[in-house]
Amino acid sequence: MAKWFLGLQLFHEHACVQLPYADRVERVSEIVKRNRKTYEKHSGDIEDAIRELEESGLNVNEWCHLAPESELQRLECIEEINARDDPTENAEENVPDYIYVRSATREMAIVAEPAAIDPTVLRGMYRNLNRKQASVFYKVRDWCVKRACSSKPIEQFFYYVNGGAGTGKSHLIKCIHAEATKILLRLPRLAEEADICKQTVVLAAFTGTAAFNISGTTLHSLLKLPRSLKPPYQGLGNKLDEVRAELSIAEILIIDEISMVSKDLFAYVNTRLKQIKGTDLPFGGMSVLAVGDFFQLPPVKQSKPLCVYDPTRLDHWRDNFKKITLTDIMRQKDDAAFAELLNRLRVKDKSHELSEPDASLLATR
């Protein structure tokens, strides 16, 4: 080995060669030097960074600066686990958990997946649902049970959960996602599959921030939508098989912040899912749970929101979706006066003046 290395060093320092595209003989060392200038412009900086890393060690807390939300969630989970007296308390016995195995050899895409919730914490979340939230939760749950137990197709559901800020819409999404996913993984067609790494319940939103808040993805990223949604419809082309495989077992689509979804985007989602699922059923046969508040942010670029009826075009929103309104304020439930003020502000027009009591209450915050 030493002789081979010595021979290589001598070749580098003293040998001369003529390259196929050159018209003269050059020293090997000059060729190497020239190529390093071209292809290793920042090699010195990289070597300095590696040397500094080796001397100072890896900063294990750097993640808290890159993703503070995830770091906060991690610390809260650790605190919750440490505070728990008995991890086996209220544990159910003889209840098998439905799990799935990820293939170690398969190339996986990086996706934002909801963090697994401890069963004890999840049961507490279920118990905290108010009457209206529970009615939606059990409607979806009953549909999932019928879907998992029946060999025949089950009619899709289309629900719109409406409610102002603080009414527990995000909490409801988490509960429905966890329960529906658990039940739908029992579908007979999935029972024999060893690699159930796809989603049965898909979480999506219009913006990246809204998608991040529910651990989902944007509609454009999920369905590979074009930047321009103007007709004619643009098919997926070569990406069809990729997206079809990703949504192969998807049964429910949950769209948060539905107020930001325009009529054009909603129509494109419907057409795209038809293409992906290979059926003419609305939204490709998938059930849809839309969540949001039309008093909040509207679609961008003056596009028409879904709640504005347009008689000149097919309206999937008006014709198919059943509206369920959440009315109980959960976030400020211990401050009823302030919660009622928020609801009054929610429906006020810019020309409406604040009453003196409301102005006084706002001045205290």
Tab-separated table of C-alpha atoms in Angstrom:
chain	number	residue	atom	x	y	z
A	1	MET	CA	0.000	0.000	0.000
A	2	ALA	CA	2.864	2.370	0.906
A	3	LYS	CA	4.609	1.652	-2.423
A	4	TRP	CA	1.369	2.337	-4.334
A	5	PHE	CA	0.865	5.654	-2.532
A	6	LEU	CA	4.526	6.634	-3.152
A	7	GLY	CA	4.152	5.810	-6.863
A	8	LEU	CA	0.990	7.929	-7.041
A	9	GLN	CA	2.772	10.845	-5.401
A	10	LEU	CA	5.728	10.609	-7.793
A	11	PHE	CA	3.322	10.457	-10.778
A	12	HIS	CA	1.582	13.617	-9.552
A	13	GLU	CA	4.801	15.580	-9.003
A	14	HIS	CA	6.991	14.516	-11.970
A	15	ALA	CA	4.886	12.911	-14.717
A	16	CYS	CA	3.791	14.658	-17.908
A	17	VAL	CA	0.797	13.700	-20.106
A	18	GLN	CA	-0.956	14.961	-23.212
A	19	LEU	CA	-4.763	15.081	-22.810
A	20	PRO	CA	-6.974	14.092	-25.794
A	21	TYR	CA	-8.169	17.674	-26.368
A	22	ALA	CA	-4.746	19.330	-25.786
A	23	ASP	CA	-2.069	20.118	-28.363
A	24	ARG	CA	0.874	19.905	-25.976
A	25	VAL	CA	2.251	17.865	-23.092
A	26	GLU	CA	1.505	19.152	-19.565
A	27	ARG	CA	2.665	18.268	-16.103
A	28	VAL	CA	0.109	16.256	-14.108
A	29	SER	CA	0.474	18.589	-11.138
A	30	GLU	CA	-0.506	21.605	-13.319
A	31	ILE	CA	-3.586	19.810	-14.665
A	32	VAL	CA	-4.672	18.870	-11.131
A	33	LYS	CA	-4.114	22.439	-9.912
A	34	ARG	CA	-6.197	23.877	-12.765
A	35	ASN	CA	-9.060	21.421	-12.191
A	36	ARG	CA	-9.093	22.092	-8.456
A	37	LYS	CA	-9.581	25.805	-9.137
A	38	THR	CA	-12.556	24.948	-11.329
A	39	TYR	CA	-14.266	22.228	-9.263
A	40	GLU	CA	-13.060	22.893	-5.710
A	41	LYS	CA	-13.558	26.632	-5.378
A	42	HIS	CA	-14.735	26.419	-1.768
A	43	SER	CA	-12.677	23.433	-0.633
A	44	GLY	CA	-10.693	25.599	1.767
A	45	ASP	CA	-13.814	26.948	3.445
A	46	ILE	CA	-15.266	23.451	3.701
A	47	GLU	CA	-12.093	22.072	5.258
A	48	ASP	CA	-12.021	24.960	7.755
A	49	ALA	CA	-15.674	24.302	8.672
A	50	ILE	CA	-15.003	20.582	9.165
A	51	ARG	CA	-11.932	21.368	11.280
A	52	GLU	CA	-13.950	23.827	13.405
A	53	LEU	CA	-16.728	21.247	13.835
A	54	GLU	CA	-14.244	18.595	14.955
A	55	GLU	CA	-12.657	20.970	17.463
A	56	SER	CA	-15.833	22.506	18.938
A	57	GLY	CA	-18.191	19.567	18.556
A	58	LEU	CA	-21.731	19.415	17.125
A	59	ASN	CA	-24.241	21.918	18.483
A	60	VAL	CA	-27.102	19.598	19.418
A	61	ASN	CA	-29.382	22.527	20.234
A	62	GLU	CA	-29.193	24.078	16.751
A	63	TRP	CA	-32.572	22.537	15.864
A	64	CYS	CA	-34.333	24.874	18.277
A	65	HIS	CA	-33.207	27.797	16.083
A	66	LEU	CA	-34.106	26.113	12.772
A	67	ALA	CA	-37.562	24.829	13.836
A	68	PRO	CA	-38.645	26.439	17.130
A	69	GLU	CA	-42.201	25.070	16.835
A	70	SER	CA	-41.004	21.467	16.649
A	71	GLU	CA	-38.537	22.042	19.492
A	72	LEU	CA	-41.303	23.459	21.680
A	73	GLN	CA	-43.500	20.458	20.924
A	74	ARG	CA	-40.617	18.089	21.770
A	75	LEU	CA	-39.975	19.799	25.115
A	76	GLU	CA	-43.687	19.742	25.969
A	77	CYS	CA	-43.822	16.007	25.222
A	78	ILE	CA	-40.801	15.345	27.458
A	79	GLU	CA	-42.362	17.400	30.245
A	80	GLU	CA	-45.645	15.546	29.885
A	81	ILE	CA	-43.951	12.139	29.994
A	82	ASN	CA	-41.920	13.082	33.074
A	83	ALA	CA	-45.019	14.360	34.844
A	84	ARG	CA	-46.954	11.166	34.248
A	85	ASP	CA	-47.028	9.092	37.434
A	86	ASP	CA	-47.945	5.731	36.015
A	87	PRO	CA	-47.517	5.158	32.258
A	88	THR	CA	-49.745	2.064	32.462
A	89	GLU	CA	-52.624	3.880	34.153
A	90	ASN	CA	-55.943	3.501	32.263
A	91	ALA	CA	-54.181	1.305	29.705
A	92	GLU	CA	-56.547	-1.000	27.866
A	93	GLU	CA	-55.675	-4.682	28.022
A	94	ASN	CA	-56.002	-7.229	25.225
A	95	VAL	CA	-56.656	-4.556	22.604
A	96	PRO	CA	-54.313	-5.110	19.640
A	97	ASP	CA	-52.929	-1.979	18.066
A	98	TYR	CA	-53.057	-1.701	14.312
A	99	ILE	CA	-49.561	-0.817	13.148
A	100	TYR	CA	-47.856	-0.643	9.825
A	101	VAL	CA	-44.272	-1.374	8.849
A	102	ARG	CA	-42.179	0.938	6.679
A	103	SER	CA	-40.010	-0.757	4.113
A	104	ALA	CA	-36.306	-0.322	4.906
A	105	THR	CA	-35.300	-0.636	1.257
A	106	ARG	CA	-37.831	1.737	-0.217
A	107	GLU	CA	-36.924	5.320	-1.057
A	108	MET	CA	-39.212	7.547	0.971
A	109	ALA	CA	-40.268	11.121	0.272
A	110	ILE	CA	-39.867	13.662	3.065
A	111	VAL	CA	-43.375	14.608	4.157
A	112	ALA	CA	-44.820	16.381	7.171
A	113	GLU	CA	-46.623	13.715	9.132
A	114	PRO	CA	-48.706	14.331	12.273
A	115	ALA	CA	-46.821	13.208	15.359
A	116	ALA	CA	-48.138	10.049	16.994
A	117	ILE	CA	-50.299	10.937	19.994
A	118	ASP	CA	-50.163	8.907	23.186
A	119	PRO	CA	-53.411	6.867	23.541
A	120	THR	CA	-54.010	8.277	27.029
A	121	VAL	CA	-53.640	11.849	25.738
A	122	LEU	CA	-55.856	11.001	22.764
A	123	ARG	CA	-58.651	9.719	24.998
A	124	GLY	CA	-58.435	12.971	26.950
A	125	MET	CA	-58.763	14.918	23.690
A	126	TYR	CA	-61.865	12.928	22.782
A	127	ARG	CA	-63.435	13.604	26.186
A	128	ASN	CA	-62.837	17.354	25.759
A	129	LEU	CA	-64.946	17.557	22.606
A	130	ASN	CA	-68.074	19.643	23.109
A	131	ARG	CA	-71.486	18.621	21.781
A	132	LYS	CA	-71.103	20.135	18.297
A	133	GLN	CA	-67.531	18.871	17.906
A	134	ALA	CA	-68.575	15.399	19.025
A	135	SER	CA	-71.441	15.323	16.508
A	136	VAL	CA	-68.952	15.857	13.650
A	137	PHE	CA	-66.422	13.458	15.161
A	138	TYR	CA	-68.929	10.599	15.452
A	139	LYS	CA	-70.432	11.243	12.010
A	140	VAL	CA	-66.994	10.744	10.471
A	141	ARG	CA	-66.162	7.861	12.812
A	142	ASP	CA	-69.383	5.998	11.965
A	143	TRP	CA	-68.651	6.434	8.258
A	144	CYS	CA	-65.153	5.002	8.746
A	145	VAL	CA	-66.499	1.985	10.641
A	146	LYS	CA	-69.004	1.263	7.861
A	147	ARG	CA	-66.278	1.713	5.260
A	148	ALA	CA	-63.945	-0.690	7.058
A	149	CYS	CA	-66.595	-3.344	7.723
A	150	SER	CA	-68.572	-3.307	4.473
A	151	SER	CA	-67.516	-5.052	1.284
A	152	LYS	CA	-69.749	-2.719	-0.749
A	153	PRO	CA	-68.946	0.907	-1.634
A	154	ILE	CA	-70.093	3.459	0.943
A	155	GLU	CA	-71.493	6.817	-0.160
A	156	GLN	CA	-69.015	9.665	0.242
A	157	PHE	CA	-69.529	12.416	2.786
A	158	PHE	CA	-68.946	16.134	2.222
A	159	TYR	CA	-68.936	18.197	5.426
A	160	TYR	CA	-68.058	21.831	6.018
A	161	VAL	CA	-67.140	22.644	9.620
A	162	ASN	CA	-67.613	26.346	10.201
A	163	GLY	CA	-66.741	28.405	13.267
A	164	GLY	CA	-64.953	31.491	14.470
A	165	ALA	CA	-61.507	31.666	16.025
A	166	GLY	CA	-61.155	29.626	19.205
A	167	THR	CA	-64.056	27.236	18.543
A	168	GLY	CA	-61.738	24.214	18.440
A	169	LYS	CA	-61.511	23.530	14.712
A	170	SER	CA	-57.854	22.436	14.822
A	171	HIS	CA	-58.521	20.276	17.884
A	172	LEU	CA	-61.357	18.580	16.004
A	173	ILE	CA	-59.099	17.958	12.983
A	174	LYS	CA	-56.514	16.212	15.188
A	175	CYS	CA	-59.157	13.992	16.793
A	176	ILE	CA	-60.779	13.030	13.483
A	177	HIS	CA	-57.427	12.376	11.791
A	178	ALA	CA	-56.221	10.074	14.573
A	179	GLU	CA	-59.443	8.072	14.867
A	180	ALA	CA	-60.210	7.832	11.135
A	181	THR	CA	-56.657	6.739	10.329
A	182	LYS	CA	-56.780	3.989	12.959
A	183	ILE	CA	-60.103	2.629	11.684
A	184	LEU	CA	-59.415	2.863	7.940
A	185	LEU	CA	-56.165	0.921	8.279
A	186	ARG	CA	-58.400	-2.071	9.044
A	187	LEU	CA	-59.794	-2.072	5.506
A	188	PRO	CA	-59.782	-5.654	4.154
A	189	ARG	CA	-57.749	-4.650	1.089
A	190	LEU	CA	-54.965	-3.371	3.393
A	191	ALA	CA	-54.922	-6.324	5.780
A	192	GLU	CA	-52.417	-8.362	3.752
A	193	GLU	CA	-50.056	-5.505	2.861
A	194	ALA	CA	-46.771	-5.378	4.736
A	195	ASP	CA	-45.903	-1.818	3.752
A	196	ILE	CA	-48.790	0.489	4.584
A	197	CYS	CA	-46.796	3.698	4.582
A	198	LYS	CA	-49.323	5.776	2.687
A	199	GLN	CA	-52.021	7.949	4.233
A	200	THR	CA	-55.675	6.953	4.468
A	201	VAL	CA	-56.573	10.440	5.719
A	202	VAL	CA	-54.806	13.313	3.933
A	203	LEU	CA	-54.336	16.722	5.576
A	204	ALA	CA	-53.996	19.764	3.326
A	205	ALA	CA	-54.416	23.546	3.180
A	206	PHE	CA	-53.887	26.380	0.713
A	207	THR	CA	-50.841	28.008	2.342
A	208	GLY	CA	-47.709	26.429	3.763
A	209	THR	CA	-48.301	28.007	7.189
A	210	ALA	CA	-51.827	26.612	7.466
A	211	ALA	CA	-50.600	23.213	6.284
A	212	PHE	CA	-47.750	23.263	8.839
A	213	ASN	CA	-50.212	23.970	11.666
A	214	ILE	CA	-52.026	20.679	10.985
A	215	SER	CA	-48.888	18.726	9.976
A	216	GLY	CA	-50.179	18.492	6.423
A	217	THR	CA	-49.125	19.735	2.994
A	218	THR	CA	-50.339	22.342	0.537
A	219	LEU	CA	-52.945	21.417	-2.063
A	220	HIS	CA	-50.578	22.454	-4.858
A	221	SER	CA	-47.807	20.197	-3.558
A	222	LEU	CA	-50.118	17.282	-2.783
A	223	LEU	CA	-51.818	17.215	-6.185
A	224	LYS	CA	-48.992	18.720	-8.293
A	225	LEU	CA	-51.228	21.589	-9.378
A	226	PRO	CA	-49.981	24.159	-11.927
A	227	ARG	CA	-49.378	27.773	-10.950
A	228	SER	CA	-52.108	28.966	-13.305
A	229	LEU	CA	-55.519	27.394	-12.787
A	230	LYS	CA	-57.076	28.893	-15.904
A	231	PRO	CA	-58.666	26.509	-18.460
A	232	PRO	CA	-57.923	24.244	-20.155
A	233	TYR	CA	-57.254	21.611	-17.499
A	234	GLN	CA	-53.631	20.431	-17.392
A	235	GLY	CA	-53.265	16.714	-16.693
A	236	LEU	CA	-50.492	15.189	-14.593
A	237	GLY	CA	-48.716	13.522	-17.499
A	238	ASN	CA	-45.620	11.592	-16.379
A	239	LYS	CA	-46.278	12.403	-12.706
A	240	LEU	CA	-49.624	10.582	-12.663
A	241	ASP	CA	-48.225	7.229	-11.496
A	242	GLU	CA	-46.205	8.909	-8.729
A	243	VAL	CA	-49.180	10.825	-7.290
A	244	ARG	CA	-51.539	7.886	-7.819
A	245	ALA	CA	-49.206	5.645	-5.796
A	246	GLU	CA	-48.945	8.255	-3.023
A	247	LEU	CA	-52.752	8.514	-2.710
A	248	SER	CA	-53.464	4.873	-3.474
A	249	ILE	CA	-55.205	4.158	-0.150
A	250	ALA	CA	-56.431	7.704	0.625
A	251	GLU	CA	-60.113	7.729	1.620
A	252	ILE	CA	-60.609	11.150	3.244
A	253	LEU	CA	-59.256	14.592	2.339
A	254	ILE	CA	-59.285	17.224	5.119
A	255	ILE	CA	-58.832	20.809	3.880
A	256	ASP	CA	-58.143	23.435	6.543
A	257	GLU	CA	-58.579	27.227	6.086
A	258	ILE	CA	-61.127	26.570	3.342
A	259	SER	CA	-61.913	30.311	3.096
A	260	MET	CA	-58.635	30.780	1.165
A	261	VAL	CA	-59.571	28.179	-1.463
A	262	SER	CA	-61.035	29.794	-4.570
A	263	LYS	CA	-63.702	28.340	-6.836
A	264	ASP	CA	-61.105	27.709	-9.560
A	265	LEU	CA	-58.775	25.877	-7.169
A	266	PHE	CA	-61.632	23.794	-5.747
A	267	ALA	CA	-62.721	22.775	-9.247
A	268	TYR	CA	-59.127	21.820	-10.076
A	269	VAL	CA	-58.873	19.684	-6.913
A	270	ASN	CA	-62.065	17.891	-7.933
A	271	THR	CA	-60.830	17.240	-11.490
A	272	ARG	CA	-57.347	16.235	-10.365
A	273	LEU	CA	-58.653	13.666	-7.866
A	274	LYS	CA	-60.908	12.220	-10.575
A	275	GLN	CA	-57.846	11.717	-12.779
A	276	ILE	CA	-55.746	10.247	-9.956
A	277	LYS	CA	-58.431	7.839	-8.761
A	278	GLY	CA	-59.616	6.982	-12.274
A	279	THR	CA	-63.306	7.617	-11.637
A	280	ASP	CA	-65.943	10.243	-12.491
A	281	LEU	CA	-67.242	10.370	-8.917
A	282	PRO	CA	-66.914	13.820	-7.276
A	283	PHE	CA	-63.394	14.278	-5.883
A	284	GLY	CA	-62.388	10.892	-7.223
A	285	GLY	CA	-64.618	9.038	-4.767
A	286	MET	CA	-62.820	10.518	-1.740
A	287	SER	CA	-64.796	12.009	1.136
A	288	VAL	CA	-63.972	15.624	1.941
A	289	LEU	CA	-64.016	17.455	5.275
A	290	ALA	CA	-63.575	21.211	4.770
A	291	VAL	CA	-62.783	23.319	7.834
A	292	GLY	CA	-62.582	27.081	8.165
A	293	ASP	CA	-64.350	30.390	8.515
A	294	PHE	CA	-65.408	32.574	5.586
A	295	PHE	CA	-65.147	35.671	7.815
A	296	GLN	CA	-61.378	35.103	7.806
A	297	LEU	CA	-58.844	35.384	4.942
A	298	PRO	CA	-60.363	35.226	1.427
A	299	PRO	CA	-58.687	33.734	-1.682
A	300	VAL	CA	-55.810	35.702	-3.201
A	301	LYS	CA	-56.018	37.914	-6.297
A	302	GLN	CA	-59.702	38.779	-5.825
A	303	SER	CA	-60.740	35.229	-6.701
A	304	LYS	CA	-64.260	34.213	-5.750
A	305	PRO	CA	-64.568	32.329	-2.436
A	306	LEU	CA	-66.560	29.120	-2.334
A	307	CYS	CA	-69.417	30.688	-0.382
A	308	VAL	CA	-70.253	33.072	-3.263
A	309	TYR	CA	-72.735	31.337	-5.544
A	310	ASP	CA	-72.080	31.528	-9.282
A	311	PRO	CA	-75.106	30.355	-11.340
A	312	THR	CA	-73.017	30.178	-14.522
A	313	ARG	CA	-70.919	27.216	-13.423
A	314	LEU	CA	-71.166	23.860	-11.675
A	315	ASP	CA	-71.030	24.493	-7.928
A	316	HIS	CA	-69.731	21.443	-6.028
A	317	TRP	CA	-69.647	23.427	-2.803
A	318	ARG	CA	-73.292	24.553	-2.776
A	319	ASP	CA	-74.658	21.291	-4.151
A	320	ASN	CA	-72.729	18.748	-2.074
A	321	PHE	CA	-71.428	20.123	1.215
A	322	LYS	CA	-73.380	20.017	4.480
A	323	LYS	CA	-72.575	22.843	6.874
A	324	ILE	CA	-71.986	22.284	10.595
A	325	THR	CA	-71.272	25.350	12.721
A	326	LEU	CA	-69.194	25.270	15.905
A	327	THR	CA	-70.470	27.935	18.288
A	328	ASP	CA	-68.824	27.266	21.666
A	329	ILE	CA	-65.609	29.217	22.259
A	330	MET	CA	-63.060	26.742	23.606
A	331	ARG	CA	-59.886	28.837	23.599
A	332	GLN	CA	-61.391	31.591	25.818
A	333	LYS	CA	-63.985	29.410	27.546
A	334	ASP	CA	-62.935	30.728	30.963
A	335	ASP	CA	-63.576	34.324	29.854
A	336	ALA	CA	-67.118	34.368	28.478
A	337	ALA	CA	-67.325	38.164	28.131
A	338	PHE	CA	-64.198	38.359	25.972
A	339	ALA	CA	-65.322	35.343	23.894
A	340	GLU	CA	-68.664	37.014	23.167
A	341	LEU	CA	-66.822	40.202	22.167
A	342	LEU	CA	-64.706	38.238	19.670
A	343	ASN	CA	-67.837	36.798	18.082
A	344	ARG	CA	-69.357	40.275	17.745
A	345	LEU	CA	-66.165	41.607	16.137
A	346	ARG	CA	-66.112	38.658	13.747
A	347	VAL	CA	-69.326	39.722	12.002
A	348	LYS	CA	-68.909	43.515	12.192
A	349	ASP	CA	-68.528	45.613	9.065
A	350	LYS	CA	-65.863	48.329	8.864
A	351	SER	CA	-68.593	50.975	8.984
A	352	HIS	CA	-70.037	49.649	12.275
A	353	GLU	CA	-68.908	51.493	15.382
A	354	LEU	CA	-67.821	49.691	18.532
A	355	SER	CA	-70.088	50.055	21.525
A	356	GLU	CA	-68.602	51.733	24.586
A	357	PRO	CA	-68.580	48.508	26.677
A	358	ASP	CA	-66.786	46.612	23.870
A	359	ALA	CA	-64.257	49.430	23.419
A	360	SER	CA	-63.594	49.499	27.163
A	361	LEU	CA	-63.073	45.743	27.273
A	362	LEU	CA	-60.659	45.848	24.342
A	363	ALA	CA	-58.731	48.663	26.037
A	364	THR	CA	-57.963	46.335	28.967
A	365	ARG	CA	-56.057	43.886	26.727
